[in-house]
mmCIF file of N, CA and C in Angstrom:
data_model
loop_
_atom_site.group_PDB
_atom_site.id
_atom_site.type_symbol
_atom_site.label_atom_id
_atom_site.label_comp_id
_atom_site.label_asym_id
_atom_site.label_seq_id
_atom_site.Cartn_x
_atom_site.Cartn_y
_atom_site.Cartn_z
ATOM 1 N N MET T 426 -83.498 145.802 115.194
ATOM 2 C CA MET T 426 -84.560 145.657 114.844
ATOM 3 C C MET T 426 -84.799 145.967 113.836
ATOM 4 N N ASN T 427 -85.118 145.075 112.703
ATOM 5 C CA ASN T 427 -85.506 145.160 111.435
ATOM 6 C C ASN T 427 -87.676 145.130 111.365
ATOM 7 N N HIS T 428 -88.118 146.122 110.979
ATOM 8 C CA HIS T 428 -89.419 146.229 111.000
ATOM 9 C C HIS T 428 -89.960 146.102 109.307
ATOM 10 N N THR T 429 -90.554 145.544 109.162
ATOM 11 C CA THR T 429 -90.596 144.712 107.698
ATOM 12 C C THR T 429 -92.457 145.064 107.438
ATOM 13 N N LEU T 430 -92.469 145.789 106.433
ATOM 14 C CA LEU T 430 -94.167 146.038 106.157
ATOM 15 C C LEU T 430 -94.127 145.664 104.915
ATOM 16 N N ASN T 431 -94.964 144.588 105.361
ATOM 17 C CA ASN T 431 -95.453 143.791 103.467
ATOM 18 C C ASN T 431 -96.921 144.903 102.864
ATOM 19 N N ILE T 432 -96.626 145.579 101.923
ATOM 20 C CA ILE T 432 -97.386 146.164 101.166
ATOM 21 C C ILE T 432 -98.486 145.724 100.878
ATOM 22 N N GLN T 433 -100.185 146.076 101.927
ATOM 23 C CA GLN T 433 -100.942 145.564 101.470
ATOM 24 C C GLN T 433 -102.208 146.899 101.305
ATOM 25 N N HIS T 434 -103.601 146.451 100.972
ATOM 26 C CA HIS T 434 -104.426 147.144 100.980
ATOM 27 C C HIS T 434 -105.298 146.862 101.861
ATOM 28 N N LEU T 435 -106.480 147.601 101.846
ATOM 29 C CA LEU T 435 -107.879 147.485 103.255
ATOM 30 C C LEU T 435 -108.592 146.091 102.333
ATOM 31 N N PRO T 436 -108.389 145.153 103.051
ATOM 32 C CA PRO T 436 -109.762 144.456 102.381
ATOM 33 C C PRO T 436 -111.169 145.092 103.278
ATOM 34 N N PRO T 437 -112.428 144.617 102.071
ATOM 35 C CA PRO T 437 -113.501 145.189 102.670
ATOM 36 C C PRO T 437 -114.180 144.103 103.707
ATOM 37 N N SER T 438 -113.176 143.789 104.491
ATOM 38 C CA SER T 438 -114.461 143.380 105.600
ATOM 39 C C SER T 438 -113.420 144.420 106.593
ATOM 40 N N ALA T 439 -112.503 144.339 106.679
ATOM 41 C CA ALA T 439 -112.121 145.674 107.405
ATOM 42 C C ALA T 439 -113.040 146.721 107.382
ATOM 43 N N ILE T 440 -112.879 147.584 106.310
ATOM 44 C CA ILE T 440 -113.831 148.544 105.946
ATOM 45 C C ILE T 440 -115.174 148.543 106.510
ATOM 46 N N HIS T 441 -115.561 147.737 105.890
ATOM 47 C CA HIS T 441 -117.060 147.560 106.839
ATOM 48 C C HIS T 441 -116.471 147.117 108.456
ATOM 49 N N SER T 442 -115.479 146.641 109.302
ATOM 50 C CA SER T 442 -115.952 146.792 110.643
ATOM 51 C C SER T 442 -115.538 148.113 111.180
ATOM 52 N N LEU T 443 -114.554 148.753 110.347
ATOM 53 C CA LEU T 443 -114.367 150.143 110.605
ATOM 54 C C LEU T 443 -115.174 151.326 110.340
ATOM 55 N N MET T 444 -116.199 151.025 109.200
ATOM 56 C CA MET T 444 -117.516 151.818 108.765
ATOM 57 C C MET T 444 -118.254 151.821 110.297
ATOM 58 N N THR T 445 -118.644 151.045 110.758
ATOM 59 C CA THR T 445 -119.672 150.396 112.147
ATOM 60 C C THR T 445 -119.610 151.293 112.874
ATOM 61 N N HIS T 446 -117.971 151.960 113.384
ATOM 62 C CA HIS T 446 -117.282 152.174 114.188
ATOM 63 C C HIS T 446 -117.705 153.865 114.081
ATOM 64 N N LEU T 447 -117.474 154.227 113.071
ATOM 65 C CA LEU T 447 -117.419 155.707 112.477
ATOM 66 C C LEU T 447 -118.678 156.761 113.062
ATOM 67 N N PRO T 448 -118.409 157.828 113.622
ATOM 68 C CA PRO T 448 -119.743 158.850 113.606
ATOM 69 C C PRO T 448 -120.564 158.832 111.746
ATOM 70 N N ASP T 449 -121.117 159.120 111.829
ATOM 71 C CA ASP T 449 -122.284 158.966 110.624
ATOM 72 C C ASP T 449 -121.085 160.356 109.893
ATOM 73 N N TYR T 450 -120.927 160.931 110.220
ATOM 74 C CA TYR T 450 -120.459 162.387 109.048
ATOM 75 C C TYR T 450 -119.144 162.109 109.103
ATOM 76 N N VAL T 451 -118.582 161.336 109.103
ATOM 77 C CA VAL T 451 -117.442 160.918 109.115
ATOM 78 C C VAL T 451 -117.514 159.901 107.447
ATOM 79 N N LYS T 452 -118.220 159.160 108.019
ATOM 80 C CA LYS T 452 -118.871 157.729 107.183
ATOM 81 C C LYS T 452 -119.388 158.511 105.648
ATOM 82 N N VAL T 453 -120.560 159.637 105.919
ATOM 83 C CA VAL T 453 -121.002 160.354 105.139
ATOM 84 C C VAL T 453 -119.777 160.863 103.889
ATOM 85 N N ALA T 454 -118.717 161.368 104.844
ATOM 86 C CA ALA T 454 -117.627 162.118 104.466
ATOM 87 C C ALA T 454 -117.107 161.484 103.599
ATOM 88 N N LEU T 455 -116.440 160.343 103.753
ATOM 89 C CA LEU T 455 -115.996 159.023 103.234
ATOM 90 C C LEU T 455 -116.415 158.687 101.402
ATOM 91 N N ILE T 456 -117.661 158.267 102.258
ATOM 92 C CA ILE T 456 -118.565 158.232 100.473
ATOM 93 C C ILE T 456 -118.775 158.679 99.699
ATOM 94 N N GLU T 457 -119.076 159.876 99.993
ATOM 95 C CA GLU T 457 -118.714 161.281 99.156
ATOM 96 C C GLU T 457 -117.653 161.188 98.214
ATOM 97 N N LYS T 458 -116.259 160.892 98.820
ATOM 98 C CA LYS T 458 -114.796 161.407 98.399
ATOM 99 C C LYS T 458 -114.661 160.504 97.694
ATOM 100 N N ALA T 459 -115.151 159.140 98.154
ATOM 101 C CA ALA T 459 -114.518 157.939 97.086
ATOM 102 C C ALA T 459 -115.702 157.714 95.943
ATOM 103 N N THR T 460 -117.103 158.750 96.182
ATOM 104 C CA THR T 460 -118.455 159.137 94.563
ATOM 105 C C THR T 460 -117.401 159.990 93.645
ATOM 106 N N GLN T 461 -117.006 161.370 94.334
ATOM 107 C CA GLN T 461 -116.255 161.577 94.277
ATOM 108 C C GLN T 461 -115.077 161.668 93.365
ATOM 109 N N LEU T 462 -114.092 160.416 94.187
ATOM 110 C CA LEU T 462 -113.108 160.732 93.296
ATOM 111 C C LEU T 462 -112.997 158.918 92.096
ATOM 112 N N GLU T 463 -114.480 158.415 92.054
ATOM 113 C CA GLU T 463 -114.812 157.614 91.563
ATOM 114 C C GLU T 463 -114.285 156.207 91.480
ATOM 115 N N CYS T 464 -114.191 155.807 93.207
ATOM 116 C CA CYS T 464 -112.402 154.663 93.421
ATOM 117 C C CYS T 464 -113.795 153.920 94.597
ATOM 118 N N SER T 465 -113.679 153.282 95.168
ATOM 119 C CA SER T 465 -113.653 152.342 96.395
ATOM 120 C C SER T 465 -113.246 153.051 97.500
ATOM 121 N N LEU T 466 -114.296 152.181 98.516
ATOM 122 C CA LEU T 466 -114.492 152.815 99.775
ATOM 123 C C LEU T 466 -112.961 152.413 100.185
ATOM 124 N N GLU T 467 -112.799 151.638 99.818
ATOM 125 C CA GLU T 467 -111.317 150.800 100.444
ATOM 126 C C GLU T 467 -110.399 152.113 100.296
ATOM 127 N N ALA T 468 -110.029 152.318 98.930
ATOM 128 C CA ALA T 468 -109.328 152.928 98.513
ATOM 129 C C ALA T 468 -109.065 154.390 98.447
ATOM 130 N N ALA T 469 -110.250 154.975 99.219
ATOM 131 C CA ALA T 469 -110.720 156.086 99.685
ATOM 132 C C ALA T 469 -109.816 156.505 100.969
ATOM 133 N N ILE T 470 -110.365 155.453 101.997
ATOM 134 C CA ILE T 470 -109.952 155.459 102.968
ATOM 135 C C ILE T 470 -108.622 155.198 103.412
ATOM 136 N N GLU T 471 -108.086 154.773 101.864
ATOM 137 C CA GLU T 471 -106.511 154.266 102.220
ATOM 138 C C GLU T 471 -105.768 155.177 101.722
ATOM 139 N N MET T 472 -106.135 156.064 100.436
ATOM 140 C CA MET T 472 -105.917 157.905 101.437
ATOM 141 C C MET T 472 -106.057 158.580 101.673
ATOM 142 N N ALA T 473 -106.676 158.664 102.713
ATOM 143 C CA ALA T 473 -106.987 159.126 104.004
ATOM 144 C C ALA T 473 -105.821 158.943 104.569
ATOM 145 N N ILE T 474 -105.634 157.694 104.782
ATOM 146 C CA ILE T 474 -104.798 157.507 106.175
ATOM 147 C C ILE T 474 -103.253 157.863 105.732
ATOM 148 N N ALA T 475 -103.143 157.272 104.298
ATOM 149 C CA ALA T 475 -101.168 157.178 103.113
ATOM 150 C C ALA T 475 -101.086 158.868 103.764
ATOM 151 N N SER T 476 -101.697 159.867 103.403
ATOM 152 C CA SER T 476 -101.918 160.812 102.819
ATOM 153 C C SER T 476 -101.942 161.772 104.517
ATOM 154 N N PHE T 477 -102.113 161.082 105.050
ATOM 155 C CA PHE T 477 -101.670 161.432 107.083
ATOM 156 C C PHE T 477 -100.592 161.157 107.499
ATOM 157 N N LEU T 478 -100.030 159.575 106.974
ATOM 158 C CA LEU T 478 -98.876 159.218 107.362
ATOM 159 C C LEU T 478 -97.354 160.068 106.352
ATOM 160 N N ASP T 479 -98.064 160.189 105.240
ATOM 161 C CA ASP T 479 -97.114 161.316 104.148
ATOM 162 C C ASP T 479 -97.821 162.131 103.444
ATOM 163 N N SER T 480 -98.141 163.252 102.880
ATOM 164 C CA SER T 480 -98.557 164.334 102.890
ATOM 165 C C SER T 480 -98.095 164.327 101.217
ATOM 166 N N GLU T 481 -97.497 163.468 100.746
ATOM 167 C CA GLU T 481 -97.054 163.122 98.816
ATOM 168 C C GLU T 481 -97.824 162.067 98.699
ATOM 169 N N ALA T 482 -98.542 161.261 99.470
ATOM 170 C CA ALA T 482 -98.341 159.861 99.444
ATOM 171 C C ALA T 482 -100.165 159.752 99.040
ATOM 172 N N PHE T 483 -100.846 158.939 98.046
ATOM 173 C CA PHE T 483 -102.003 158.588 97.228
ATOM 174 C C PHE T 483 -102.392 157.277 98.375
ATOM 175 N N SER T 484 -101.751 156.296 98.188
ATOM 176 C CA SER T 484 -101.865 154.770 99.013
ATOM 177 C C SER T 484 -100.637 154.186 99.673
ATOM 178 N N PHE T 485 -100.747 152.746 100.263
ATOM 179 C CA PHE T 485 -100.055 152.749 101.567
ATOM 180 C C PHE T 485 -98.603 152.661 100.737
ATOM 181 N N GLU T 486 -98.518 152.159 98.963
ATOM 182 C CA GLU T 486 -97.536 151.297 98.365
ATOM 183 C C GLU T 486 -97.051 153.224 98.367
ATOM 184 N N ASP T 487 -97.293 153.898 98.001
ATOM 185 C CA ASP T 487 -96.588 155.789 98.049
ATOM 186 C C ASP T 487 -95.811 155.826 99.319
ATOM 187 N N CYS T 488 -96.987 155.995 99.816
ATOM 188 C CA CYS T 488 -96.287 155.975 101.511
ATOM 189 C C CYS T 488 -94.716 156.174 102.046
ATOM 190 N N LEU T 489 -94.240 156.929 102.144
ATOM 191 C CA LEU T 489 -92.724 156.004 102.692
ATOM 192 C C LEU T 489 -92.173 156.278 103.797
ATOM 193 N N LEU T 490 -93.473 156.004 104.633
ATOM 194 C CA LEU T 490 -93.023 155.746 105.577
ATOM 195 C C LEU T 490 -92.356 154.308 106.344
ATOM 196 N N SER T 491 -92.137 153.250 105.626
ATOM 197 C CA SER T 491 -91.412 152.055 105.964
ATOM 198 C C SER T 491 -89.532 152.275 105.763
ATOM 199 N N GLN T 492 -89.459 153.621 104.092
ATOM 200 C CA GLN T 492 -88.477 154.351 104.527
ATOM 201 C C GLN T 492 -87.949 154.826 105.081
ATOM 202 N N ARG T 493 -88.536 156.047 105.844
ATOM 203 C CA ARG T 493 -88.690 156.392 107.204
ATOM 204 C C ARG T 493 -88.012 155.368 108.253
ATOM 205 N N LEU T 494 -88.604 154.471 108.327
ATOM 206 C CA LEU T 494 -88.198 153.827 109.553
ATOM 207 C C LEU T 494 -87.038 152.941 108.666
ATOM 208 N N GLN T 495 -86.556 152.580 108.337
ATOM 209 C CA GLN T 495 -85.423 152.073 107.943
ATOM 210 C C GLN T 495 -84.326 152.844 107.559
ATOM 211 N N GLU T 496 -84.377 154.193 107.407
ATOM 212 C CA GLU T 496 -83.678 155.313 107.554
ATOM 213 C C GLU T 496 -82.797 155.492 109.011
ATOM 214 N N SER T 497 -83.973 155.426 109.948
ATOM 215 C CA SER T 497 -84.131 156.103 111.676
ATOM 216 C C SER T 497 -83.402 154.855 111.928
ATOM 217 N N GLU T 498 -83.249 153.175 111.292
ATOM 218 C CA GLU T 498 -82.895 152.478 111.970
ATOM 219 C C GLU T 498 -80.742 152.290 111.780
ATOM 220 N N LEU T 499 -81.496 152.771 110.572
ATOM 221 C CA LEU T 499 -79.397 153.204 110.066
ATOM 222 C C LEU T 499 -79.073 154.329 110.768
ATOM 223 N N VAL T 500 -79.306 155.306 111.213
ATOM 224 C CA VAL T 500 -79.391 156.611 112.136
ATOM 225 C C VAL T 500 -78.926 155.925 113.707
ATOM 226 N N GLU T 501 -79.840 155.280 114.169
ATOM 227 C CA GLU T 501 -80.450 154.614 115.103
ATOM 228 C C GLU T 501 -78.629 154.047 115.706
ATOM 229 N N SER T 502 -78.513 152.998 114.644
ATOM 230 C CA SER T 502 -77.422 151.610 114.886
ATOM 231 C C SER T 502 -76.153 152.334 115.511
ATOM 232 N N PRO T 503 -75.766 153.107 114.424
ATOM 233 C CA PRO T 503 -74.122 153.476 115.204
ATOM 234 C C PRO T 503 -74.028 154.266 116.618
ATOM 235 N N GLN T 504 -75.050 154.165 116.858
ATOM 236 C CA GLN T 504 -75.159 154.834 118.550
ATOM 237 C C GLN T 504 -75.161 154.113 118.856
ATOM 238 N N ARG T 505 -75.671 152.360 118.757
ATOM 239 C CA ARG T 505 -75.886 151.235 119.392
ATOM 240 C C ARG T 505 -74.774 150.738 119.927
ATOM 241 N N LYS T 506 -73.774 150.830 119.011
ATOM 242 C CA LYS T 506 -72.420 149.866 118.992
ATOM 243 C C LYS T 506 -71.344 150.416 120.394
#
């Protein structure tokens, strides 16, 4: 099974939808972080998610999750044969 991950960024519509479901203190923290970093709310949320998945990542493009998935497939493949 091949995992194909397209590198995408969060669209504003997804952020708007997500923000309506977050607790107020999380919304405030994300808005403050975006202001502090002088970046969009989308970028701040993307950084938060990417850094959760890979502590060295700043964005989905930096996240090594896809590389790790490919490496795990290589390790698992010989065992399946």
